């Protein structure tokens, strides 16, 4: 089985949008985080990040979006692609997001959280779109 970060980014985004349309904020918010994470990982692979035999990124990039956002900014700049990092908010909009939120009470995450993370996911998807336009992502 191969890792398909670009496909996963789009799938998570599409599902997040469906859930958001129905005001299912906690799960929409969760999927916005995964959409952003997958989009950034797709770009990182296109910039030379090697995946392990199971398709998992190496340390320190085998993390979720609340950590990956900052790491992407450094990684892209280190690969001579600071333009991609410049397309994103420099302060981490996912710093309070966590993959364990799937276990949280449904009242913990509201529409403001989902809207903020949706906007941040759009930035990550914009970076992926630009990398595609640049011919880096096929």
GROMACS .gro file of N, CA, C and O in nm:
model
  552
    1UNK      N    1   0.085  -0.117   0.000
    1UNK     CA    2   0.000   0.000   0.000
    1UNK      C    3   0.090   0.124   0.000
    1UNK      O    4   0.185   0.133   0.075
    2UNK      N    5   0.056   0.218  -0.085
    2UNK     CA    6   0.137   0.339  -0.091
    2UNK      C    7   0.067   0.453  -0.017
    2UNK      O    8  -0.054   0.453   0.000
    3UNK      N    9   0.146   0.548   0.025
    3UNK     CA   10   0.094   0.666   0.093
    3UNK      C   11   0.050   0.765  -0.013
    3UNK      O   12   0.125   0.793  -0.107
    4UNK      N   13  -0.069   0.818   0.001
    4UNK     CA   14  -0.124   0.913  -0.096
    4UNK      C   15  -0.169   1.038  -0.021
    4UNK      O   16  -0.288   1.061  -0.001
    5UNK      N   17  -0.072   1.119   0.020
    5UNK     CA   18  -0.104   1.236   0.100
    5UNK      C   19  -0.195   1.334   0.026
    5UNK      O   20  -0.285   1.393   0.085
    6UNK      N   21  -0.171   1.354  -0.102
    6UNK     CA   22  -0.251   1.450  -0.177
    6UNK      C   23  -0.397   1.406  -0.182
    6UNK      O   24  -0.489   1.484  -0.157
    7UNK      N   25  -0.420   1.280  -0.212
    7UNK     CA   26  -0.555   1.226  -0.216
    7UNK      C   27  -0.621   1.235  -0.077
    7UNK      O   28  -0.738   1.273  -0.065
    8UNK      N   29  -0.546   1.201   0.025
    8UNK     CA   30  -0.599   1.206   0.161
    8UNK      C   31  -0.635   1.349   0.201
    8UNK      O   32  -0.736   1.372   0.268
    9UNK      N   33  -0.553   1.445   0.160
    9UNK     CA   34  -0.583   1.585   0.192
    9UNK      C   35  -0.718   1.625   0.133
    9UNK      O   36  -0.801   1.686   0.202
   10UNK      N   37  -0.740   1.590   0.009
   10UNK     CA   38  -0.866   1.626  -0.056
   10UNK      C   39  -0.984   1.554   0.007
   10UNK      O   40  -1.090   1.613   0.030
   11UNK      N   41  -0.967   1.427   0.037
   11UNK     CA   42  -1.075   1.348   0.100
   11UNK      C   43  -1.113   1.405   0.236
   11UNK      O   44  -1.231   1.422   0.266
   12UNK      N   45  -1.013   1.435   0.318
   12UNK     CA   46  -1.042   1.490   0.451
   12UNK      C   47  -1.107   1.629   0.439
   12UNK      O   48  -1.198   1.661   0.515
   13UNK      N   49  -1.061   1.709   0.345
   13UNK     CA   50  -1.121   1.840   0.323
   13UNK      C   51  -1.268   1.826   0.282
   13UNK      O   52  -1.355   1.893   0.337
   14UNK      N   53  -1.294   1.739   0.185
   14UNK     CA   54  -1.432   1.721   0.137
   14UNK      C   55  -1.524   1.677   0.250
   14UNK      O   56  -1.635   1.729   0.265
   15UNK      N   57  -1.478   1.583   0.331
   15UNK     CA   58  -1.560   1.534   0.442
   15UNK      C   59  -1.577   1.642   0.549
   15UNK      O   60  -1.685   1.657   0.607
   16UNK      N   61  -1.473   1.719   0.574
   16UNK     CA   62  -1.483   1.829   0.671
   16UNK      C   63  -1.587   1.930   0.626
   16UNK      O   64  -1.667   1.979   0.706
   17UNK      N   65  -1.588   1.961   0.497
   17UNK     CA   66  -1.686   2.056   0.445
   17UNK      C   67  -1.828   2.003   0.459
   17UNK      O   68  -1.919   2.078   0.495
   18UNK      N   69  -1.847   1.875   0.432
   18UNK     CA   70  -1.981   1.816   0.450
   18UNK      C   71  -2.026   1.825   0.595
   18UNK      O   72  -2.140   1.861   0.624
   19UNK      N   73  -1.936   1.792   0.685
   19UNK     CA   74  -1.970   1.798   0.827
   19UNK      C   75  -1.995   1.942   0.872
   19UNK      O   76  -2.087   1.969   0.950
   20UNK      N   77  -1.916   2.033   0.823
   20UNK     CA   78  -1.933   2.174   0.858
   20UNK      C   79  -2.069   2.225   0.809
   20UNK      O   80  -2.138   2.300   0.880
   21UNK      N   81  -2.108   2.185   0.689
   21UNK     CA   82  -2.238   2.225   0.635
   21UNK      C   83  -2.353   2.181   0.726
   21UNK      O   84  -2.459   2.243   0.726
   22UNK      N   85  -2.330   2.074   0.802
   22UNK     CA   86  -2.432   2.022   0.893
   22UNK      C   87  -2.403   2.058   1.039
   22UNK      O   88  -2.460   1.998   1.130
   23UNK      N   89  -2.312   2.154   1.058
   23UNK     CA   90  -2.276   2.205   1.190
   23UNK      C   91  -2.227   2.095   1.283
   23UNK      O   92  -2.251   2.099   1.404
   24UNK      N   93  -2.156   2.001   1.229
   24UNK     CA   94  -2.093   1.893   1.306
   24UNK      C   95  -1.950   1.937   1.335
   24UNK      O   96  -1.854   1.885   1.280
   25UNK      N   97  -1.938   2.040   1.420
   25UNK     CA   98  -1.812   2.112   1.440
   25UNK      C   99  -1.696   2.026   1.487
   25UNK      O  100  -1.585   2.039   1.433
   26UNK      N  101  -1.712   1.940   1.588
   26UNK     CA  102  -1.595   1.865   1.635
   26UNK      C  103  -1.530   1.778   1.527
   26UNK      O  104  -1.407   1.779   1.511
   27UNK      N  105  -1.611   1.705   1.452
   27UNK     CA  106  -1.552   1.619   1.350
   27UNK      C  107  -1.506   1.697   1.229
   27UNK      O  108  -1.405   1.663   1.167
   28UNK      N  109  -1.576   1.805   1.194
   28UNK     CA  110  -1.529   1.891   1.086
   28UNK      C  111  -1.393   1.948   1.122
   28UNK      O  112  -1.298   1.945   1.043
   29UNK      N  113  -1.382   1.998   1.244
   29UNK     CA  114  -1.256   2.056   1.291
   29UNK      C  115  -1.143   1.954   1.285
   29UNK      O  116  -1.032   1.984   1.240
   30UNK      N  117  -1.172   1.834   1.329
   30UNK     CA  118  -1.073   1.727   1.330
   30UNK      C  119  -1.023   1.699   1.188
   30UNK      O  120  -0.902   1.690   1.163
   31UNK      N  121  -1.115   1.692   1.095
   31UNK     CA  122  -1.077   1.662   0.957
   31UNK      C  123  -1.008   1.780   0.888
   31UNK      O  124  -0.924   1.759   0.800
   32UNK      N  125  -1.039   1.903   0.928
   32UNK     CA  126  -0.963   2.016   0.874
   32UNK      C  127  -0.816   2.002   0.912
   32UNK      O  128  -0.726   2.030   0.832
   33UNK      N  129  -0.791   1.957   1.035
   33UNK     CA  130  -0.653   1.935   1.078
   33UNK      C  131  -0.584   1.828   0.995
   33UNK      O  132  -0.470   1.845   0.951
   34UNK      N  133  -0.653   1.718   0.971
   34UNK     CA  134  -0.593   1.611   0.891
   34UNK      C  135  -0.575   1.652   0.745
   34UNK      O  136  -0.478   1.613   0.680
   35UNK      N  137  -0.668   1.732   0.692
   35UNK     CA  138  -0.653   1.781   0.555
   35UNK      C  139  -0.527   1.866   0.543
   35UNK      O  140  -0.448   1.850   0.449
   36UNK      N  141  -0.507   1.957   0.639
   36UNK     CA  142  -0.388   2.042   0.637
   36UNK      C  143  -0.261   1.959   0.651
   36UNK      O  144  -0.163   1.979   0.580
   37UNK      N  145  -0.264   1.864   0.743
   37UNK     CA  146  -0.148   1.778   0.765
   37UNK      C  147  -0.110   1.702   0.638
   37UNK      O  148   0.008   1.699   0.599
   38UNK      N  149  -0.207   1.642   0.575
   38UNK     CA  150  -0.179   1.564   0.454
   38UNK      C  151  -0.132   1.653   0.340
   38UNK      O  152  -0.042   1.614   0.263
   39UNK      N  153  -0.189   1.772   0.328
   39UNK     CA  154  -0.145   1.865   0.223
   39UNK      C  155   0.002   1.902   0.242
   39UNK      O  156   0.081   1.898   0.148
   40UNK      N  157   0.040   1.934   0.365
   40UNK     CA  158   0.178   1.973   0.390
   40UNK      C  159   0.273   1.855   0.371
   40UNK      O  160   0.383   1.872   0.317
   41UNK      N  161   0.232   1.737   0.412
   41UNK     CA  162   0.318   1.620   0.392
   41UNK      C  163   0.335   1.590   0.243
   41UNK      O  164   0.443   1.550   0.200
   42UNK      N  165   0.230   1.611   0.163
   42UNK     CA  166   0.243   1.591   0.018
   42UNK      C  167   0.348   1.686  -0.039
   42UNK      O  168   0.431   1.646  -0.122
   43UNK      N  169   0.346   1.810   0.006
   43UNK     CA  170   0.445   1.907  -0.042
   43UNK      C  171   0.584   1.869   0.007
   43UNK      O  172   0.682   1.875  -0.069
   44UNK      N  173   0.595   1.826   0.131
   44UNK     CA  174   0.726   1.788   0.185
   44UNK      C  175   0.786   1.671   0.106
   44UNK      O  176   0.906   1.671   0.076
   45UNK      N  177   0.704   1.575   0.068
   45UNK     CA  178   0.752   1.464  -0.015
   45UNK      C  179   0.801   1.518  -0.149
   45UNK      O  180   0.907   1.480  -0.199
   46UNK      N  181   0.725   1.611  -0.206
   46UNK     CA  182   0.765   1.668  -0.335
   46UNK      C  183   0.894   1.748  -0.326
   46UNK      O  184   0.963   1.766  -0.425
   47UNK      N  185   0.927   1.795  -0.205
   47UNK     CA  186   1.051   1.871  -0.183
   47UNK      C  187   1.167   1.783  -0.140
   47UNK      O  188   1.274   1.834  -0.108
   48UNK      N  189   1.144   1.652  -0.136
   48UNK     CA  190   1.255   1.561  -0.108
   48UNK      C  191   1.247   1.482   0.021
   48UNK      O  192   1.338   1.404   0.049
   49UNK      N  193   1.143   1.500   0.101
   49UNK     CA  194   1.133   1.420   0.222
   49UNK      C  195   1.113   1.274   0.184
   49UNK      O  196   1.022   1.241   0.108
   50UNK      N  197   1.199   1.189   0.235
   50UNK     CA  198   1.190   1.046   0.208
   50UNK      C  199   1.096   0.980   0.308
   50UNK      O  200   1.101   1.010   0.428
   51UNK      N  201   1.014   0.889   0.260
   51UNK     CA  202   0.925   0.814   0.348
   51UNK      C  203   0.988   0.681   0.382
   51UNK      O  204   1.065   0.626   0.302
   52UNK      N  205   0.953   0.629   0.498
   52UNK     CA  206   1.002   0.498   0.538
   52UNK      C  207   0.933   0.388   0.459
   52UNK      O  208   0.843   0.414   0.379
   53UNK      N  209   0.972   0.264   0.482
   53UNK     CA  210   0.916   0.151   0.406
   53UNK      C  211   0.765   0.134   0.423
   53UNK      O  212   0.699   0.079   0.336
   54UNK      N  213   0.710   0.184   0.532
   54UNK     CA  214   0.566   0.174   0.554
   54UNK      C  215   0.492   0.298   0.504
   54UNK      O  216   0.371   0.310   0.524
   55UNK      N  217   0.564   0.393   0.444
   55UNK     CA  218   0.503   0.515   0.395
   55UNK      C  219   0.494   0.625   0.498
   55UNK      O  220   0.432   0.728   0.475
   56UNK      N  221   0.557   0.602   0.612
   56UNK     CA  222   0.552   0.700   0.720
   56UNK      C  223   0.670   0.797   0.708
   56UNK      O  224   0.781   0.756   0.678
   57UNK      N  225   0.644   0.926   0.732
   57UNK     CA  226   0.755   1.022   0.731
   57UNK      C  227   0.856   0.991   0.841
   57UNK      O  228   0.822   0.932   0.943
   58UNK      N  229   0.980   1.035   0.821
   58UNK     CA  230   1.081   1.014   0.924
   58UNK      C  231   1.063   1.112   1.039
   58UNK      O  232   0.993   1.212   1.028
   59UNK      N  233   1.128   1.083   1.152
   59UNK     CA  234   1.132   1.179   1.261
   59UNK      C  235   1.211   1.298   1.213
   59UNK      O  236   1.306   1.281   1.137
   60UNK      N  237   1.178   1.414   1.244
   60UNK     CA  238   1.075   1.462   1.336
   60UNK      C  239   0.941   1.491   1.268
   60UNK      O  240   0.856   1.556   1.326
   61UNK      N  241   0.923   1.443   1.144
   61UNK     CA  242   0.804   1.480   1.066
   61UNK      C  243   0.689   1.380   1.079
   61UNK      O  244   0.584   1.401   1.020
   62UNK      N  245   0.707   1.276   1.155
   62UNK     CA  246   0.601   1.176   1.177
   62UNK      C  247   0.512   1.223   1.291
   62UNK      O  248   0.499   1.158   1.395
   63UNK      N  249   0.453   1.340   1.271
   63UNK     CA  250   0.369   1.404   1.374
   63UNK      C  251   0.242   1.457   1.309
   63UNK      O  252   0.230   1.459   1.186
   64UNK      N  253   0.152   1.503   1.393
   64UNK     CA  254   0.027   1.560   1.342
   64UNK      C  255   0.039   1.711   1.327
   64UNK      O  256   0.138   1.772   1.366
   65UNK      N  257  -0.064   1.771   1.273
   65UNK     CA  258  -0.060   1.911   1.230
   65UNK      C  259  -0.024   2.010   1.340
   65UNK      O  260   0.039   2.111   1.313
   66UNK      N  261  -0.060   1.981   1.463
   66UNK     CA  262  -0.029   2.079   1.569
   66UNK      C  263   0.122   2.093   1.588
   66UNK      O  264   0.168   2.196   1.638
   67UNK      N  265   0.200   1.995   1.545
   67UNK     CA  266   0.346   2.005   1.547
   67UNK      C  267   0.402   2.026   1.406
   67UNK      O  268   0.502   2.094   1.388
   68UNK      N  269   0.336   1.968   1.307
   68UNK     CA  270   0.388   1.971   1.170
   68UNK      C  271   0.388   2.111   1.110
   68UNK      O  272   0.475   2.144   1.030
   69UNK      N  273   0.291   2.194   1.148
   69UNK     CA  274   0.282   2.328   1.089
   69UNK      C  275   0.416   2.401   1.103
   69UNK      O  276   0.472   2.450   1.005
   70UNK      N  277   0.468   2.408   1.224
   70UNK     CA  278   0.596   2.477   1.247
   70UNK      C  279   0.711   2.406   1.178
   70UNK      O  280   0.801   2.469   1.123
   71UNK      N  281   0.708   2.274   1.179
   71UNK     CA  282   0.815   2.197   1.115
   71UNK      C  283   0.815   2.219   0.964
   71UNK      O  284   0.921   2.222   0.901
   72UNK      N  285   0.696   2.233   0.905
   72UNK     CA  286   0.689   2.258   0.762
   72UNK      C  287   0.755   2.391   0.727
   72UNK      O  288   0.828   2.400   0.628
   73UNK      N  289   0.729   2.493   0.807
   73UNK     CA  290   0.788   2.624   0.779
   73UNK      C  291   0.941   2.614   0.773
   73UNK      O  292   1.004   2.668   0.682
   74UNK      N  293   0.998   2.543   0.867
   74UNK     CA  294   1.143   2.525   0.871
   74UNK      C  295   1.191   2.436   0.757
   74UNK      O  296   1.290   2.466   0.691
   75UNK      N  297   1.120   2.327   0.733
   75UNK     CA  298   1.157   2.232   0.628
   75UNK      C  299   1.158   2.300   0.491
   75UNK      O  300   1.254   2.289   0.416
   76UNK      N  301   1.050   2.370   0.458
   76UNK     CA  302   1.040   2.434   0.327
   76UNK      C  303   1.153   2.536   0.308
   76UNK      O  304   1.217   2.540   0.203
   77UNK      N  305   1.178   2.614   0.410
   77UNK     CA  306   1.286   2.713   0.402
   77UNK      C  307   1.421   2.644   0.385
   77UNK      O  308   1.505   2.689   0.307
   78UNK      N  309   1.440   2.534   0.456
   78UNK     CA  310   1.565   2.459   0.446
   78UNK      C  311   1.586   2.392   0.312
   78UNK      O  312   1.699   2.360   0.274
   79UNK      N  313   1.479   2.372   0.238
   79UNK     CA  314   1.487   2.314   0.104
   79UNK      C  315   1.494   2.422  -0.004
   79UNK      O  316   1.481   2.394  -0.122
   80UNK      N  317   1.515   2.546   0.039
   80UNK     CA  318   1.522   2.657  -0.056
   80UNK      C  319   1.385   2.696  -0.111
   80UNK      O  320   1.377   2.756  -0.218
   81UNK      N  321   1.280   2.664  -0.039
   81UNK     CA  322   1.143   2.691  -0.084
   81UNK      C  323   1.068   2.778   0.017
   81UNK      O  324   0.954   2.749   0.054
   82UNK      N  325   1.132   2.883   0.061
   82UNK     CA  326   1.072   2.973   0.160
   82UNK      C  327   0.942   3.034   0.108
   82UNK      O  328   0.857   3.076   0.187
   83UNK      N  329   0.925   3.038  -0.023
   83UNK     CA  330   0.802   3.092  -0.080
   83UNK      C  331   0.679   3.013  -0.036
   83UNK      O  332   0.572   3.071  -0.014
   84UNK      N  333   0.696   2.882  -0.021
   84UNK     CA  334   0.584   2.801   0.027
   84UNK      C  335   0.553   2.835   0.173
   84UNK      O  336   0.437   2.848   0.211
   85UNK      N  337   0.656   2.849   0.252
   85UNK     CA  338   0.636   2.884   0.393
   85UNK      C  339   0.572   3.022   0.405
   85UNK      O  340   0.489   3.045   0.493
   86UNK      N  341   0.607   3.112   0.315
   86UNK     CA  342   0.553   3.249   0.320
   86UNK      C  343   0.404   3.253   0.288
   86UNK      O  344   0.336   3.351   0.321
   87UNK      N  345   0.352   3.147   0.229
   87UNK     CA  346   0.208   3.141   0.196
   87UNK      C  347   0.124   3.107   0.319
   87UNK      O  348   0.001   3.112   0.312
   88UNK      N  349   0.191   3.073   0.428
   88UNK     CA  350   0.121   3.026   0.547
   88UNK      C  351   0.137   3.122   0.663
   88UNK      O  352   0.236   3.193   0.673
   89UNK      N  353   0.039   3.119   0.751
   89UNK     CA  354   0.045   3.194   0.875
   89UNK      C  355   0.167   3.147   0.953
   89UNK      O  356   0.190   3.028   0.968
   90UNK      N  357   0.247   3.242   1.002
   90UNK     CA  358   0.370   3.204   1.071
   90UNK      C  359   0.346   3.156   1.214
   90UNK      O  360   0.420   3.073   1.265
   91UNK      N  361   0.243   3.207   1.280
   91UNK     CA  362   0.208   3.153   1.411
   91UNK      C  363   0.116   3.033   1.386
   91UNK      O  364   0.026   3.040   1.302
   92UNK      N  365   0.139   2.927   1.456
   92UNK     CA  366   0.072   2.800   1.431
   92UNK      C  367  -0.078   2.805   1.467
   92UNK      O  368  -0.112   2.805   1.585
   93UNK      N  369  -0.166   2.804   1.368
   93UNK     CA  370  -0.309   2.810   1.397
   93UNK      C  371  -0.365   2.679   1.453
   93UNK      O  372  -0.477   2.674   1.501
   94UNK      N  373  -0.286   2.573   1.446
   94UNK     CA  374  -0.328   2.443   1.497
   94UNK      C  375  -0.266   2.409   1.632
   94UNK      O  376  -0.273   2.295   1.677
   95UNK      N  377  -0.207   2.506   1.698
   95UNK     CA  378  -0.137   2.476   1.823
   95UNK      C  379  -0.227   2.415   1.930
   95UNK      O  380  -0.180   2.337   2.013
   96UNK      N  381  -0.356   2.446   1.928
   96UNK     CA  382  -0.448   2.388   2.027
   96UNK      C  383  -0.522   2.266   1.974
   96UNK      O  384  -0.599   2.204   2.047
   97UNK      N  385  -0.501   2.232   1.848
   97UNK     CA  386  -0.563   2.115   1.787
   97UNK      C  387  -0.484   1.991   1.831
   97UNK      O  388  -0.363   1.997   1.846
   98UNK      N  389  -0.551   1.881   1.849
   98UNK     CA  390  -0.480   1.757   1.885
   98UNK      C  391  -0.556   1.637   1.831
   98UNK      O  392  -0.679   1.637   1.832
   99UNK      N  393  -0.482   1.539   1.785
   99UNK     CA  394  -0.547   1.420   1.730
   99UNK      C  395  -0.634   1.347   1.832
   99UNK      O  396  -0.729   1.278   1.797
  100UNK      N  397  -0.607   1.366   1.960
  100UNK     CA  398  -0.687   1.300   2.063
  100UNK      C  399  -0.824   1.366   2.082
  100UNK      O  400  -0.908   1.316   2.156
  101UNK      N  401  -0.849   1.477   2.011
  101UNK     CA  402  -0.979   1.542   2.025
  101UNK      C  403  -1.092   1.450   1.980
  101UNK      O  404  -1.208   1.474   2.016
  102UNK      N  405  -1.062   1.345   1.908
  102UNK     CA  406  -1.167   1.251   1.869
  102UNK      C  407  -1.232   1.185   1.990
  102UNK      O  408  -1.340   1.129   1.979
  103UNK      N  409  -1.166   1.194   2.104
  103UNK     CA  410  -1.220   1.137   2.228
  103UNK      C  411  -1.286   1.241   2.317
  103UNK      O  412  -1.342   1.207   2.420
  104UNK      N  413  -1.279   1.366   2.279
  104UNK     CA  414  -1.328   1.474   2.364
  104UNK      C  415  -1.480   1.484   2.359
  104UNK      O  416  -1.545   1.439   2.264
  105UNK      N  417  -1.535   1.549   2.459
  105UNK     CA  418  -1.678   1.578   2.465
  105UNK      C  419  -1.715   1.666   2.345
  105UNK      O  420  -1.640   1.757   2.308
  106UNK      N  421  -1.831   1.641   2.287
  106UNK     CA  422  -1.871   1.712   2.165
  106UNK      C  423  -1.894   1.861   2.185
  106UNK      O  424  -1.900   1.937   2.088
  107UNK      N  425  -1.903   1.906   2.309
  107UNK     CA  426  -1.924   2.049   2.332
  107UNK      C  427  -1.792   2.126   2.342
  107UNK      O  428  -1.793   2.248   2.353
  108UNK      N  429  -1.682   2.055   2.337
  108UNK     CA  430  -1.550   2.117   2.354
  108UNK      C  431  -1.509   2.202   2.234
  108UNK      O  432  -1.442   2.304   2.248
  109UNK      N  433  -1.549   2.159   2.115
  109UNK     CA  434  -1.509   2.228   1.992
  109UNK      C  435  -1.632   2.287   1.927
  109UNK      O  436  -1.730   2.217   1.901
  110UNK      N  437  -1.626   2.418   1.900
  110UNK     CA  438  -1.741   2.486   1.843
  110UNK      C  439  -1.714   2.543   1.705
  110UNK      O  440  -1.609   2.519   1.645
  111UNK      N  441  -1.808   2.621   1.655
  111UNK     CA  442  -1.796   2.674   1.520
  111UNK      C  443  -1.675   2.765   1.500
  111UNK      O  444  -1.615   2.765   1.393
  112UNK      N  445  -1.638   2.842   1.601
  112UNK     CA  446  -1.521   2.930   1.585
  112UNK      C  447  -1.393   2.849   1.565
  112UNK      O  448  -1.308   2.886   1.482
  113UNK      N  449  -1.379   2.739   1.640
  113UNK     CA  450  -1.262   2.652   1.623
  113UNK      C  451  -1.258   2.598   1.481
  113UNK      O  452  -1.154   2.601   1.414
  114UNK      N  453  -1.371   2.545   1.437
  114UNK     CA  454  -1.377   2.486   1.303
  114UNK      C  455  -1.349   2.590   1.195
  114UNK      O  456  -1.277   2.562   1.099
  115UNK      N  457  -1.403   2.710   1.211
  115UNK     CA  458  -1.379   2.816   1.111
  115UNK      C  459  -1.232   2.854   1.105
  115UNK      O  460  -1.175   2.873   0.998
  116UNK      N  461  -1.169   2.867   1.222
  116UNK     CA  462  -1.026   2.902   1.226
  116UNK      C  463  -0.941   2.793   1.161
  116UNK      O  464  -0.848   2.822   1.084
  117UNK      N  465  -0.972   2.670   1.191
  117UNK     CA  466  -0.894   2.559   1.134
  117UNK      C  467  -0.926   2.538   0.987
  117UNK      O  468  -0.839   2.496   0.910
  118UNK      N  469  -1.046   2.572   0.946
  118UNK     CA  470  -1.080   2.566   0.804
  118UNK      C  471  -0.993   2.666   0.728
  118UNK      O  472  -0.938   2.636   0.623
  119UNK      N  473  -0.983   2.788   0.780
  119UNK     CA  474  -0.902   2.891   0.715
  119UNK      C  475  -0.755   2.847   0.706
  119UNK      O  476  -0.690   2.868   0.603
  120UNK      N  477  -0.705   2.786   0.812
  120UNK     CA  478  -0.566   2.739   0.811
  120UNK      C  479  -0.549   2.623   0.713
  120UNK      O  480  -0.447   2.615   0.643
  121UNK      N  481  -0.647   2.533   0.708
  121UNK     CA  482  -0.639   2.422   0.613
  121UNK      C  483  -0.639   2.475   0.470
  121UNK      O  484  -0.568   2.421   0.384
  122UNK      N  485  -0.714   2.581   0.445
  122UNK     CA  486  -0.712   2.641   0.311
  122UNK      C  487  -0.573   2.693   0.276
  122UNK      O  488  -0.531   2.685   0.160
  123UNK      N  489  -0.500   2.744   0.375
  123UNK     CA  490  -0.363   2.788   0.348
  123UNK      C  491  -0.276   2.670   0.308
  123UNK      O  492  -0.200   2.678   0.211
  124UNK      N  493  -0.287   2.560   0.382
  124UNK     CA  494  -0.208   2.441   0.351
  124UNK      C  495  -0.246   2.385   0.213
  124UNK      O  496  -0.157   2.347   0.135
  125UNK      N  497  -0.374   2.383   0.184
  125UNK     CA  498  -0.417   2.336   0.052
  125UNK      C  499  -0.371   2.431  -0.058
  125UNK      O  500  -0.342   2.388  -0.170
  126UNK      N  501  -0.361   2.558  -0.027
  126UNK     CA  502  -0.308   2.655  -0.122
  126UNK      C  503  -0.161   2.629  -0.153
  126UNK      O  504  -0.117   2.644  -0.267
  127UNK      N  505  -0.085   2.591  -0.052
  127UNK     CA  506   0.056   2.556  -0.073
  127UNK      C  507   0.064   2.434  -0.164
  127UNK      O  508   0.145   2.429  -0.257
  128UNK      N  509  -0.020   2.335  -0.137
  128UNK     CA  510  -0.023   2.215  -0.221
  128UNK      C  511  -0.060   2.251  -0.364
  128UNK      O  512   0.002   2.202  -0.459
  129UNK      N  513  -0.158   2.335  -0.382
  129UNK     CA  514  -0.198   2.379  -0.515
  129UNK      C  515  -0.084   2.449  -0.587
  129UNK      O  516  -0.059   2.426  -0.706
  130UNK      N  517  -0.012   2.534  -0.515
  130UNK     CA  518   0.102   2.604  -0.575
  130UNK      C  519   0.212   2.506  -0.612
  130UNK      O  520   0.272   2.518  -0.720
  131UNK      N  521   0.238   2.410  -0.527
  131UNK     CA  522   0.340   2.308  -0.558
  131UNK      C  523   0.299   2.229  -0.682
  131UNK      O  524   0.384   2.193  -0.764
  132UNK      N  525   0.170   2.204  -0.696
  132UNK     CA  526   0.120   2.135  -0.815
  132UNK      C  527   0.142   2.223  -0.939
  132UNK      O  528   0.190   2.176  -1.042
  133UNK      N  529   0.110   2.352  -0.929
  133UNK     CA  530   0.129   2.444  -1.040
  133UNK      C  531   0.277   2.457  -1.078
  133UNK      O  532   0.310   2.474  -1.194
  134UNK      N  533   0.363   2.447  -0.976
  134UNK     CA  534   0.507   2.455  -0.998
  134UNK      C  535   0.564   2.326  -1.058
  134UNK      O  536   0.684   2.318  -1.085
  135UNK      N  537   0.481   2.224  -1.072
  135UNK     CA  538   0.527   2.098  -1.128
  135UNK      C  539   0.594   2.006  -1.028
  135UNK      O  540   0.651   1.904  -1.065
  136UNK      N  541   0.588   2.039  -0.901
  136UNK     CA  542   0.651   1.956  -0.798
  136UNK      C  543   0.564   1.838  -0.761
  136UNK      O  544   0.613   1.730  -0.734
  137UNK      N  545   0.434   1.860  -0.754
  137UNK     CA  546   0.338   1.754  -0.722
  137UNK      C  547   0.265   1.720  -0.851
  137UNK      O  548   0.213   1.810  -0.917
  138UNK      N  549   0.265   1.597  -0.886
  138UNK     CA  550   0.204   1.554  -1.014
  138UNK      C  551   0.059   1.527  -0.999
  138UNK      O  552   0.005   1.465  -0.923
   0.00000   0.00000   0.00000
